[in-house]
Coordinates of C-alpha atoms in Angstrom, one line a residue:
Chain A
M21 CA -2.5 -11.2 -9.8
Q22 CA -1.8 -12.9 -6.5
K23 CA -3.2 -11.7 -3.2
N24 CA -1.9 -8.5 -1.7
P25 CA 0.8 -9.7 0.7
Y26 CA 0.5 -6.6 2.8
I27 CA -3.2 -7.1 3.8
P28 CA -3.6 -9.0 7.0
M29 CA -6.2 -11.8 7.3
P30 CA -8.8 -11.2 10.0
V31 CA -8.5 -13.5 13.0
D32 CA -10.3 -13.8 16.3
L33 CA -8.4 -14.1 19.5
V34 CA -10.0 -17.2 21.1
K35 CA -7.7 -18.1 24.0
I36 CA -5.0 -16.3 26.1
V37 CA -2.6 -18.2 28.4
T38 CA -0.4 -16.3 30.7
E39 CA 2.8 -18.3 30.6
V40 CA 5.1 -16.8 33.3
T41 CA 4.8 -15.4 36.8
T42 CA 5.9 -12.0 35.6
K43 CA 2.8 -12.0 33.4
D44 CA 4.6 -10.4 30.5
I45 CA 4.7 -13.5 28.3
K46 CA 1.4 -14.8 27.0
T47 CA 0.3 -17.3 24.4
F48 CA -2.4 -16.1 22.0
R49 CA -4.6 -18.5 20.1
F50 CA -6.2 -17.2 17.0
S51 CA -8.8 -18.7 14.6
F52 CA -9.3 -17.4 11.1
V53 CA -12.5 -15.5 10.4
N54 CA -12.5 -16.6 6.8
K55 CA -12.4 -20.3 6.0
E56 CA -10.3 -19.9 2.9
D57 CA -7.6 -18.0 4.9
A58 CA -7.5 -21.0 7.3
E59 CA -7.0 -23.3 4.4
N60 CA -4.4 -21.1 2.7
F61 CA -2.3 -20.6 5.9
K62 CA -0.1 -23.6 5.3
Y63 CA 3.0 -23.4 7.5
L64 CA 5.9 -25.4 8.9
P65 CA 7.6 -25.1 12.3
G66 CA 10.1 -22.2 12.3
Q67 CA 8.1 -19.8 10.2
F68 CA 6.7 -16.6 11.5
G69 CA 3.7 -14.2 11.1
E70 CA 3.2 -10.5 11.3
L71 CA 0.7 -9.8 14.0
S72 CA -1.3 -6.8 13.0
I73 CA -3.2 -4.5 15.3
F74 CA -5.0 -1.8 13.4
G75 CA -4.1 1.6 14.8
K76 CA -0.9 0.3 16.3
G77 CA 1.1 -1.6 13.7
E78 CA 2.6 -5.0 13.1
S79 CA 5.1 -7.2 14.9
P80 CA 6.9 -10.2 13.5
I81 CA 6.5 -13.2 15.8
G82 CA 7.4 -16.9 15.4
I83 CA 4.5 -19.3 15.1
A84 CA 4.3 -21.3 18.3
S85 CA 1.7 -23.8 17.3
S86 CA 2.4 -26.8 15.1
P87 CA 0.7 -27.4 11.8
T88 CA -0.5 -30.7 13.2
Q89 CA -2.7 -28.7 15.6
E90 CA -5.6 -27.9 13.3
G91 CA -8.2 -25.2 13.6
Y92 CA -6.0 -22.5 15.1
I93 CA -2.6 -20.9 15.2
E94 CA -0.7 -19.7 18.3
F95 CA 1.9 -17.1 19.0
T96 CA 3.7 -16.6 22.3
V97 CA 4.5 -13.0 22.7
Q98 CA 6.5 -11.0 25.2
K99 CA 5.1 -7.5 26.1
A100 CA 7.8 -5.2 24.8
G101 CA 6.9 -2.5 22.3
V102 CA 3.8 -0.7 21.0
V103 CA 2.2 -3.6 19.2
T104 CA 2.9 -6.3 21.7
S105 CA 1.7 -4.1 24.6
A106 CA -1.5 -3.5 22.8
L107 CA -1.8 -7.2 22.1
H108 CA -1.3 -8.0 25.8
D109 CA -4.2 -5.6 26.6
L110 CA -6.6 -7.5 24.4
E111 CA -9.2 -9.9 25.7
E112 CA -10.5 -13.1 24.3
G113 CA -13.0 -12.4 21.6
A114 CA -11.0 -9.5 20.1
R115 CA -10.6 -9.4 16.3
M116 CA -7.2 -8.5 14.8
G117 CA -5.0 -9.4 11.8
V118 CA -2.3 -11.9 10.8
R119 CA 0.0 -11.9 7.8
G120 CA 1.9 -15.0 6.8
P121 CA 3.2 -17.6 7.0
L122 CA 6.5 -15.8 6.4
G123 CA 10.1 -16.9 6.1
N124 CA 11.7 -20.3 5.9
S125 CA 11.2 -23.1 8.4
W126 CA 13.3 -25.5 10.4
P127 CA 15.0 -27.8 7.9
I128 CA 12.3 -30.6 8.2
D129 CA 13.4 -32.5 5.1
Y130 CA 17.0 -32.5 6.3
L131 CA 16.1 -33.6 9.8
E132 CA 14.2 -36.6 8.5
G133 CA 15.8 -39.9 9.7
K134 CA 18.2 -38.0 12.0
N135 CA 18.4 -37.7 15.7
V136 CA 17.3 -34.2 16.7
V137 CA 18.6 -32.2 19.6
I138 CA 16.6 -29.2 20.6
V139 CA 18.1 -26.5 22.8
G140 CA 16.1 -23.6 24.1
G141 CA 16.5 -20.8 26.6
G142 CA 13.9 -18.7 28.3
F143 CA 11.2 -17.3 26.1
A144 CA 13.0 -18.2 22.8
F145 CA 11.3 -21.6 22.9
T146 CA 8.3 -20.8 20.8
T147 CA 9.2 -22.2 17.3
L148 CA 11.0 -25.0 19.0
R149 CA 7.8 -25.9 20.8
S150 CA 6.2 -25.9 17.3
M151 CA 8.9 -28.2 16.1
I152 CA 8.6 -30.6 19.0
N153 CA 4.8 -30.9 18.7
Y154 CA 5.3 -31.5 15.0
M155 CA 7.8 -34.3 15.4
I156 CA 6.0 -36.1 18.2
H157 CA 2.7 -36.1 16.3
E158 CA 1.7 -39.6 15.7
G159 CA 1.8 -39.1 11.9
N160 CA 5.3 -37.8 12.1
R161 CA 7.1 -39.4 14.9
S162 CA 8.6 -42.3 12.9
R163 CA 10.1 -39.8 10.4
F164 CA 12.6 -38.7 13.0
G165 CA 15.2 -40.5 15.2
N166 CA 15.8 -39.8 18.9
I167 CA 14.5 -36.4 20.1
T168 CA 16.4 -34.8 22.9
V169 CA 15.3 -31.5 24.4
V170 CA 17.3 -29.3 26.7
Y171 CA 15.2 -26.3 27.9
G172 CA 16.1 -23.8 30.6
A173 CA 14.9 -20.6 32.1
R174 CA 16.3 -18.3 34.8
E175 CA 13.8 -19.5 37.4
P176 CA 10.9 -21.9 37.5
G177 CA 8.3 -19.1 37.1
L178 CA 9.8 -18.2 33.7
L179 CA 9.5 -21.6 32.1
I180 CA 6.9 -21.4 29.4
Y181 CA 4.5 -24.2 28.2
K182 CA 4.6 -25.9 31.7
D183 CA 1.7 -28.2 31.0
E184 CA 3.3 -29.4 27.8
L185 CA 6.7 -29.8 29.4
A186 CA 5.1 -32.1 32.0
A187 CA 3.3 -34.1 29.3
W188 CA 6.4 -34.5 27.2
E189 CA 8.4 -35.7 30.3
K190 CA 5.9 -38.6 30.6
R191 CA 6.5 -39.8 27.1
D192 CA 9.1 -42.4 26.4
D193 CA 9.8 -41.2 22.8
I194 CA 11.3 -37.9 23.7
D195 CA 14.2 -37.2 26.2
M196 CA 13.4 -34.1 28.2
Y197 CA 16.0 -32.1 30.3
V198 CA 14.3 -29.1 31.8
T199 CA 16.5 -26.9 33.9
V200 CA 16.5 -23.6 35.7
D201 CA 19.4 -21.4 36.6
K202 CA 18.2 -21.2 40.2
G203 CA 15.2 -23.1 41.7
D204 CA 12.9 -22.0 44.4
E205 CA 11.4 -23.9 47.5
A206 CA 8.9 -25.7 45.3
W207 CA 11.3 -26.7 42.6
T208 CA 12.3 -30.3 42.6
G209 CA 13.8 -30.4 39.1
R210 CA 17.2 -29.8 37.7
E211 CA 19.3 -26.8 38.4
G212 CA 22.1 -25.5 36.2
F213 CA 22.8 -23.4 33.1
V214 CA 21.8 -24.7 29.7
P215 CA 25.4 -25.1 28.4
T216 CA 26.3 -27.2 31.5
V217 CA 23.2 -29.4 31.1
C218 CA 24.0 -29.9 27.4
K219 CA 27.5 -31.1 28.4
E220 CA 26.1 -33.5 31.0
V221 CA 23.5 -34.9 28.6
G222 CA 26.2 -35.1 25.9
P223 CA 24.1 -36.1 22.9
S224 CA 25.9 -38.0 20.2
S225 CA 26.7 -36.0 17.1
E226 CA 26.3 -39.2 15.1
N227 CA 23.5 -38.7 12.5
A228 CA 22.3 -35.8 14.6
V229 CA 21.3 -32.2 14.1
T230 CA 20.9 -29.5 16.8
I231 CA 18.5 -26.6 16.6
I232 CA 19.1 -23.9 19.1
C233 CA 17.3 -20.7 20.2
G234 CA 17.9 -18.6 23.2
P235 CA 19.5 -15.4 24.5
P236 CA 22.8 -14.6 22.8
I237 CA 24.8 -15.4 26.0
M238 CA 23.3 -18.8 26.2
I239 CA 24.0 -19.5 22.6
R240 CA 27.6 -18.2 23.0
F241 CA 28.3 -20.7 25.7
T242 CA 26.3 -23.6 24.3
L243 CA 27.9 -23.7 20.9
P244 CA 31.4 -24.8 22.1
V245 CA 29.7 -27.7 23.9
F246 CA 28.2 -29.0 20.7
F247 CA 31.5 -28.4 18.7
E248 CA 33.2 -30.5 21.3
L249 CA 30.6 -33.2 20.9
G250 CA 31.5 -33.3 17.2
F251 CA 28.6 -31.4 15.7
S252 CA 29.6 -29.6 12.5
K253 CA 28.4 -26.1 11.7
E254 CA 26.3 -27.7 8.9
N255 CA 24.4 -29.6 11.7
I256 CA 23.6 -26.7 14.0
Y257 CA 20.7 -24.5 13.2
T258 CA 19.4 -21.3 14.8
S259 CA 16.8 -18.7 14.1
L260 CA 17.7 -15.0 13.8
E261 CA 15.7 -11.9 14.9
M262 CA 16.0 -8.5 13.2
R263 CA 13.8 -5.5 13.1
M264 CA 11.3 -6.1 10.3
K265 CA 8.5 -4.3 8.6
C266 CA 7.3 -5.8 5.3
G267 CA 8.3 -9.4 6.0
I268 CA 8.7 -10.1 2.3
G269 CA 12.2 -8.8 1.4
K270 CA 11.3 -5.3 0.1
C271 CA 11.5 -2.7 2.9
G272 CA 15.2 -3.3 3.2
R273 CA 16.0 -3.3 6.9
C274 CA 16.5 -6.9 8.0
N275 CA 19.4 -7.9 5.8
V276 CA 22.4 -9.7 7.0
G277 CA 24.8 -9.4 4.1
E278 CA 22.9 -10.2 0.9
K279 CA 20.2 -12.2 2.7
Y280 CA 17.0 -10.9 4.2
V281 CA 16.2 -12.5 7.5
C282 CA 12.5 -12.2 6.7
K283 CA 12.5 -14.1 3.5
D284 CA 15.8 -16.0 3.2
G285 CA 15.6 -16.8 7.0
P286 CA 14.9 -16.6 9.9
V287 CA 16.4 -20.1 10.1
F288 CA 20.1 -20.5 9.1
S289 CA 22.7 -23.1 9.8
L290 CA 25.9 -21.9 11.5
A291 CA 27.7 -22.8 8.2
E292 CA 25.4 -20.5 6.4
L293 CA 25.8 -17.7 9.0
D294 CA 29.6 -18.0 8.6
K295 CA 29.3 -17.0 5.0
L296 CA 27.3 -13.9 5.9
T297 CA 28.4 -10.6 7.4
P298 CA 28.6 -10.7 11.2
E299 CA 26.0 -7.9 11.5
Y300 CA 23.0 -9.1 13.4
Chain B
M4 CA 10.3 -1.6 -33.3
E5 CA 8.5 1.3 -34.7
K6 CA 10.7 4.4 -35.4
R7 CA 9.4 7.9 -36.2
L8 CA 10.6 11.4 -36.7
I9 CA 9.2 14.3 -34.8
K10 CA 9.9 17.9 -35.8
K11 CA 11.3 19.8 -32.9
D12 CA 8.7 22.4 -32.9
A13 CA 5.9 19.8 -33.0
L14 CA 7.0 17.8 -29.9
S15 CA 5.4 20.2 -27.3
G16 CA 2.1 20.1 -29.2
I17 CA 2.1 16.2 -29.4
I18 CA 2.8 15.9 -25.7
N19 CA 0.2 18.5 -24.8
K20 CA -2.3 16.6 -27.0
L21 CA -1.5 13.4 -25.1
S22 CA -2.2 15.3 -21.9
E23 CA -5.8 16.0 -23.1
Q24 CA -6.4 12.2 -23.4
M25 CA -4.6 11.0 -20.3
L26 CA -2.6 12.0 -17.3
V27 CA 0.8 13.2 -18.4
Y28 CA 3.7 14.1 -16.1
A29 CA 6.4 16.1 -17.6
P30 CA 9.4 18.1 -16.5
V31 CA 8.5 21.8 -16.1
K32 CA 10.3 24.8 -14.7
D33 CA 9.4 25.7 -11.1
E34 CA 11.4 28.7 -10.0
D35 CA 15.0 27.4 -10.2
N36 CA 14.1 23.8 -10.2
V37 CA 12.8 21.4 -12.8
L38 CA 10.1 19.2 -11.5
F39 CA 7.8 16.5 -12.9
K40 CA 4.4 18.0 -12.8
V41 CA 1.0 17.1 -14.2
L42 CA 0.9 18.7 -17.6
E43 CA -2.0 21.1 -17.8
K44 CA -3.2 23.5 -20.4
G45 CA -0.7 26.2 -21.1
M46 CA 2.2 24.4 -19.5
E47 CA 5.3 23.8 -21.5
P48 CA 7.0 20.4 -21.1
L49 CA 10.8 20.8 -21.1
A50 CA 12.6 18.6 -23.5
D51 CA 15.9 20.5 -23.2
Y52 CA 16.8 20.3 -19.5
S53 CA 19.5 18.6 -17.5
N54 CA 17.8 16.4 -14.9
T55 CA 15.3 16.8 -12.1
R56 CA 16.6 17.1 -8.6
N57 CA 14.3 14.3 -7.4
A58 CA 14.5 11.0 -9.0
P59 CA 11.1 9.9 -10.6
K60 CA 10.9 6.8 -8.5
N61 CA 8.1 8.4 -6.5
F62 CA 5.7 7.8 -9.4
F63 CA 5.8 4.1 -8.6
F64 CA 7.0 4.2 -5.0
P65 CA 5.6 7.4 -3.5
K66 CA 7.2 9.1 -0.5
T67 CA 4.1 8.3 1.4
E68 CA 1.5 5.8 0.3
T69 CA -1.7 4.4 1.8
M70 CA -1.6 0.6 1.8
M71 CA -5.0 0.0 3.4
R72 CA -7.8 1.8 5.2
Y73 CA -9.8 0.5 8.2
M74 CA -12.5 1.7 10.4
R75 CA -13.7 1.0 13.9
T76 CA -16.9 -0.9 14.0
E77 CA -18.9 -2.6 16.7
R78 CA -17.0 -5.8 16.1
G79 CA -13.7 -4.2 16.5
I80 CA -11.7 -2.8 13.5
E81 CA -12.5 -3.8 9.9
L82 CA -10.7 -3.2 6.7
S83 CA -12.5 -0.7 4.6
G84 CA -10.3 -0.5 1.5
E85 CA -7.0 -1.3 -0.1
G86 CA -6.2 2.0 -1.7
E87 CA -7.3 3.1 -5.1
G88 CA -6.0 1.7 -8.4
A89 CA -3.6 3.8 -10.4
P90 CA -4.7 5.8 -13.4
E91 CA -3.2 5.2 -16.9
M92 CA -0.5 7.8 -17.3
V93 CA 2.5 8.9 -19.3
L94 CA 5.8 9.9 -17.7
F95 CA 7.5 12.2 -20.3
G96 CA 11.1 13.3 -20.3
V97 CA 12.8 10.8 -18.0
R98 CA 16.6 10.6 -18.4
P99 CA 18.0 7.2 -19.3
C100 CA 19.7 6.7 -15.9
D101 CA 16.4 7.2 -14.2
A102 CA 14.5 5.0 -16.6
R103 CA 17.0 2.3 -15.9
S104 CA 16.4 2.6 -12.2
F105 CA 12.9 1.3 -12.8
I106 CA 14.4 -2.0 -14.1
L107 CA 16.4 -2.3 -10.9
L108 CA 13.4 -1.4 -8.7
D109 CA 11.4 -4.1 -10.6
K110 CA 13.8 -6.7 -9.3
V111 CA 12.9 -5.8 -5.8
F112 CA 9.2 -5.1 -6.1
D113 CA 8.2 -7.5 -8.8
Q114 CA 9.6 -10.9 -7.6
E115 CA 8.1 -14.2 -8.5
K116 CA 7.1 -15.1 -4.9
Y117 CA 6.3 -11.8 -3.4
K118 CA 4.8 -9.1 -5.7
D119 CA 4.3 -5.6 -4.4
P120 CA 0.8 -4.7 -5.8
Y121 CA 1.1 -1.0 -5.1
Y122 CA 4.3 -0.6 -7.1
I123 CA 3.3 -3.0 -9.9
D124 CA -0.1 -1.4 -10.5
K125 CA 1.4 2.0 -11.1
R126 CA 4.3 0.6 -13.1
E127 CA 2.1 -1.4 -15.4
K128 CA -0.2 1.6 -16.1
T129 CA 2.6 4.0 -16.9
T130 CA 4.2 4.6 -20.2
I131 CA 7.7 6.0 -20.0
I132 CA 9.0 8.4 -22.6
S133 CA 12.7 9.0 -22.0
L134 CA 15.0 11.7 -23.4
A135 CA 18.4 10.4 -24.4
C136 CA 21.3 12.4 -23.1
V137 CA 22.9 13.5 -26.4
H138 CA 24.9 15.9 -24.2
P139 CA 25.3 14.3 -20.8
P140 CA 24.3 17.1 -18.5
Y141 CA 26.6 17.0 -15.5
S142 CA 30.3 16.4 -14.8
T143 CA 29.1 14.1 -12.1
C144 CA 27.3 11.7 -14.5
F145 CA 28.8 8.2 -14.4
C146 CA 26.2 5.9 -15.8
T147 CA 28.6 4.1 -18.1
S148 CA 30.5 2.8 -15.1
V149 CA 27.5 1.1 -13.5
G150 CA 26.0 -0.7 -16.5
G151 CA 24.2 2.2 -18.1
H152 CA 24.6 4.5 -21.1
P153 CA 23.6 8.1 -21.7
M154 CA 21.4 7.0 -24.6
S155 CA 20.2 3.7 -23.3
S156 CA 16.6 2.6 -23.9
E157 CA 16.6 0.3 -20.8
G158 CA 13.5 1.0 -18.8
A159 CA 11.9 3.2 -21.4
D160 CA 8.8 2.5 -23.6
V161 CA 9.7 5.3 -26.0
V162 CA 13.1 6.9 -26.4
L163 CA 13.5 10.4 -28.0
T164 CA 16.9 11.3 -29.4
D165 CA 17.6 14.9 -30.2
L166 CA 19.0 14.9 -33.8
G167 CA 19.3 18.7 -34.0
D168 CA 16.2 19.9 -35.9
K169 CA 14.1 16.8 -35.1
Y170 CA 13.7 13.9 -32.7
L171 CA 14.1 10.3 -33.5
A172 CA 11.3 8.5 -31.6
E173 CA 11.9 4.8 -31.0
F174 CA 8.9 2.9 -29.7
V175 CA 10.8 0.1 -27.9
T176 CA 8.0 -1.8 -26.1
P177 CA 4.4 -2.8 -26.9
K178 CA 3.3 -0.2 -24.4
G179 CA 5.3 2.4 -26.4
E180 CA 3.8 1.3 -29.7
K181 CA 0.3 1.6 -28.2
L182 CA 1.1 5.2 -27.3
L183 CA 2.2 5.8 -30.9
E184 CA -1.4 5.3 -31.9
K185 CA -2.3 8.3 -29.8
M186 CA 0.4 10.5 -31.2
G187 CA -1.0 11.2 -34.6
D188 CA 0.7 10.8 -38.0
L189 CA 4.4 10.9 -37.7
S190 CA 6.8 10.3 -40.6
K191 CA 8.8 7.1 -40.5
A192 CA 12.5 7.3 -39.5
D193 CA 15.0 6.8 -42.3
D194 CA 18.4 5.1 -42.2
A195 CA 20.1 8.5 -42.0
A196 CA 18.4 9.3 -38.7
E197 CA 19.6 5.9 -37.4
A198 CA 23.2 6.7 -38.5
T199 CA 23.1 10.1 -36.9
K200 CA 21.9 8.5 -33.7
E201 CA 24.8 6.0 -33.7
E202 CA 27.2 8.8 -34.1
L203 CA 25.7 10.8 -31.3
S204 CA 25.7 7.8 -29.1
K205 CA 29.4 7.3 -29.4
K206 CA 30.0 11.0 -28.7
S207 CA 27.8 11.1 -25.7
E208 CA 29.5 8.0 -24.3
E209 CA 32.8 9.7 -24.7
A210 CA 31.4 12.9 -23.1
I211 CA 30.9 11.0 -19.8
T212 CA 34.3 11.6 -18.2
S213 CA 33.6 10.5 -14.7
H214 CA 34.5 6.8 -14.3
V215 CA 34.2 4.6 -11.3
A216 CA 35.4 1.0 -10.8
G217 CA 31.8 -0.2 -10.3
R218 CA 32.1 -4.0 -10.8
E219 CA 35.8 -4.1 -10.1
I220 CA 35.5 -3.6 -6.4
K221 CA 33.1 -6.5 -5.9
P222 CA 35.9 -9.1 -5.1
W223 CA 37.3 -6.7 -2.5
L224 CA 33.9 -6.1 -0.9
D225 CA 33.4 -9.9 -0.8
E226 CA 36.4 -10.2 1.4
N227 CA 36.6 -7.1 3.4
F228 CA 33.6 -6.5 5.6
E229 CA 36.1 -5.7 8.3
H230 CA 38.8 -3.3 7.1
P231 CA 40.3 -0.1 8.4
F232 CA 39.1 1.6 5.2
W233 CA 35.5 1.6 6.6
D234 CA 36.7 4.0 9.3
T235 CA 37.6 6.7 6.8
I236 CA 34.3 7.4 4.9
H237 CA 31.6 8.2 7.4
Q238 CA 33.4 10.7 9.6
S239 CA 31.8 13.8 8.0
C240 CA 28.4 12.1 7.4
L241 CA 25.5 14.0 9.1
A242 CA 23.2 11.0 8.7
C243 CA 20.7 13.3 6.9
G244 CA 19.6 10.7 4.5
T245 CA 19.6 13.1 1.5
C246 CA 21.6 10.6 -0.6
T247 CA 19.0 7.8 0.0
Y248 CA 16.0 10.0 -0.7
L249 CA 17.4 11.4 -3.9
C250 CA 18.7 8.0 -5.1
P251 CA 16.6 6.5 -7.9
T252 CA 17.3 3.0 -6.7
C253 CA 17.0 3.2 -2.9
H254 CA 13.8 1.4 -2.0
C255 CA 13.7 1.1 1.8
F256 CA 10.5 2.0 3.6
D257 CA 8.8 2.0 6.9
I258 CA 5.2 0.9 7.6
S259 CA 3.1 2.7 10.2
D260 CA -0.4 3.3 11.3
E261 CA -2.3 6.6 11.4
V262 CA -5.6 6.9 13.2
K263 CA -8.1 9.8 13.2
G264 CA -11.3 9.3 15.1
S265 CA -12.8 6.0 14.0
D266 CA -10.9 5.9 10.7
G267 CA -7.4 4.6 10.3
K268 CA -4.9 3.8 7.6
R269 CA -1.7 1.9 7.3
I270 CA 0.9 3.8 5.3
R271 CA 4.4 3.2 4.0
T272 CA 6.9 6.0 3.9
W273 CA 10.4 6.2 2.5
D274 CA 13.0 5.2 5.1
S275 CA 16.8 5.3 5.1
C276 CA 19.6 3.0 6.1
M277 CA 21.5 6.1 7.2
Y278 CA 19.3 6.4 10.3
W279 CA 20.1 4.6 13.5
L280 CA 16.5 3.9 14.2
F281 CA 16.2 2.0 10.9
T282 CA 17.5 -1.3 12.5
K283 CA 16.9 -0.6 16.2
E284 CA 15.0 -3.5 17.7
T285 CA 12.4 -3.2 20.5
S286 CA 14.8 -4.9 22.9
G287 CA 17.2 -2.1 22.4
H288 CA 19.6 -4.2 20.4
N289 CA 20.8 -2.5 17.2
P290 CA 22.9 -4.4 14.7
R291 CA 24.1 -1.1 13.2
T292 CA 24.9 1.3 15.9
S293 CA 27.4 3.5 14.2
Q294 CA 27.4 5.6 11.1
K295 CA 30.4 3.6 9.9
Q296 CA 28.2 0.5 9.9
R297 CA 25.4 2.3 8.1
W298 CA 27.7 3.7 5.4
R299 CA 29.2 0.3 4.9
Q300 CA 25.7 -1.1 4.5
R301 CA 24.8 1.6 1.9
L302 CA 27.9 0.9 -0.2
M303 CA 27.7 -2.9 0.3
H304 CA 24.0 -2.9 -0.7
K305 CA 24.6 -1.1 -3.9
F306 CA 27.9 -2.6 -5.0
K307 CA 27.8 -6.1 -3.5
Y308 CA 24.5 -7.4 -2.0
F309 CA 22.4 -6.3 -5.0
V310 CA 25.0 -7.7 -7.3
D311 CA 24.9 -11.0 -5.4
N312 CA 21.1 -11.2 -5.6
F313 CA 20.3 -9.6 -9.0
D314 CA 23.6 -9.4 -10.9
A315 CA 23.4 -5.7 -11.2
I316 CA 24.8 -2.7 -9.3
A317 CA 22.1 -0.8 -7.4
C318 CA 23.3 2.6 -8.8
V319 CA 22.5 4.2 -12.1
G320 CA 25.3 6.8 -12.0
C321 CA 22.9 9.8 -11.9
G322 CA 25.2 11.7 -9.6
R323 CA 22.5 13.2 -7.4
C324 CA 24.0 11.9 -4.1
V325 CA 27.3 13.4 -5.1
M326 CA 25.8 16.8 -6.1
Y327 CA 23.5 17.2 -3.1
C328 CA 25.4 15.7 -0.2
P329 CA 25.7 18.7 2.3
V330 CA 29.2 17.5 3.3
N331 CA 30.5 16.5 -0.1
I332 CA 30.8 12.8 0.4
D333 CA 31.4 11.5 -3.1
I334 CA 30.5 7.8 -3.7
R335 CA 32.6 7.9 -6.9
K336 CA 35.7 8.7 -4.8
I337 CA 34.9 6.0 -2.3
V338 CA 34.5 3.4 -5.0
N339 CA 37.7 4.4 -6.7
D340 CA 39.6 4.5 -3.4
I341 CA 38.5 1.0 -2.7
S342 CA 39.7 -0.1 -6.2
K343 CA 43.2 1.0 -5.3
L344 CA 43.3 -0.9 -2.0

């Protein structure tokens, strides 16, 4: 019989980075306690894991690291409920559990040879960061065409992965457009909402795919921009969130129509979503 | 398939004898109810009863189940166990609708990619003896409309059919045949018994008078997620969840942690799509805020989504939700009303 999918693998919390000035979003780096767990945890950008804190419960969180980053996995988590609050209280060196990898991934095979436009808003940039790091890795970069990234937050202090954003800006094989709704005195970068910036950037829909994650309001206003640019629903992908427990399609709560977001998703194209019930 | 005859007055003794060798659950009288209980010395297993109030799904998918235990140590918290393995057991006296529910639950819990070890362990170690419904017990029975039959052997390892003065015992699976070895010498069934069974089967099928348009409404459901009809079914619903708890095929569950001192456990508990908390996210967002949406989910899951995924209706027609709904919501009427739209 295969391994019990409900039993978390033990991990050590080896590094915590506070991402935002409000201090409620942190990136947690874990290393596996058991070597075989580290070897078996084979994932792709877009997949998620169940973070497991004994005595508190579990929380499904997208994997923020890229499989090209070996030796650890990372999750960027906003402090929100019981489990994520307990996680935020932990210190480096703590031991906890992870289940996964779960769900499908960004459509890597489909993206190969195509131009990729990545659009992210606020804290919903975690699995997109995984995707970017995956694509720009020296072993992978030639598999993809142009990479364009539009990433925005409400204010400069809420942009996550600031060091990486700066490093990506310096590269000439990725076009970065980082924006904030409203800057502060220190901000010298772009100001403007994500949909507006997408319109200004105006990436060609020729042989291109967009993957987009962000608050619903951002997605609502960004999609028309991409339709106007000629992107078809088959070429726009997003990732859904739903309340989850088991993560493996049994507990019954994260369905959208006949699909379970945990095992058939979380990544869907707009064309796929159109076929499902509008209940998410 | 091995076929035997069991004299009527010998059955109780045979089942009791089995209970001396292994764990046997059987329907027994408990005040006004019939419940599956561990058969102990002096208890009489009922072979002539209608059906239990609770579906027997709890034998494989208990209301509450420990998934793992852990304890606080100096290093933090460490796993201390994954729960005990299940014992070999016999589940005697299951009605064919309920036996068939196990086949449907298997589709959820025993998938190729993700197997549920708690369910599968118990399921594999249990031998199911079902009692064919020669006389379908309730006017609310509608198994024939959702892919079942009052004398179906689906999901059973051994099927007993009441032929009047004796039972025809059919050992339909290898697990059932293994049990035969423990049941002592039984005379082989003759062709006459087979013929009688065929005749009874036809009669019992005819005796099911409640019919619903089970598969027929699928095309409508495919097209009408939004429709004024959905405003008409939930109005009286109390969101009590009785229908889902009594349902032999409902499988939704919650996972939570319980801690006592330095020991803790992770448990799973039946949950219900009838509750608003079921889908409420930490952010406050809830994709199903109204009972209308939750009722639509329940009906859609049984008559559309499950059919899409597994080519079967997630209902066995036992009628429990119809009988025990405190406000008389009748899923048969809902399905039939849809079929007229």
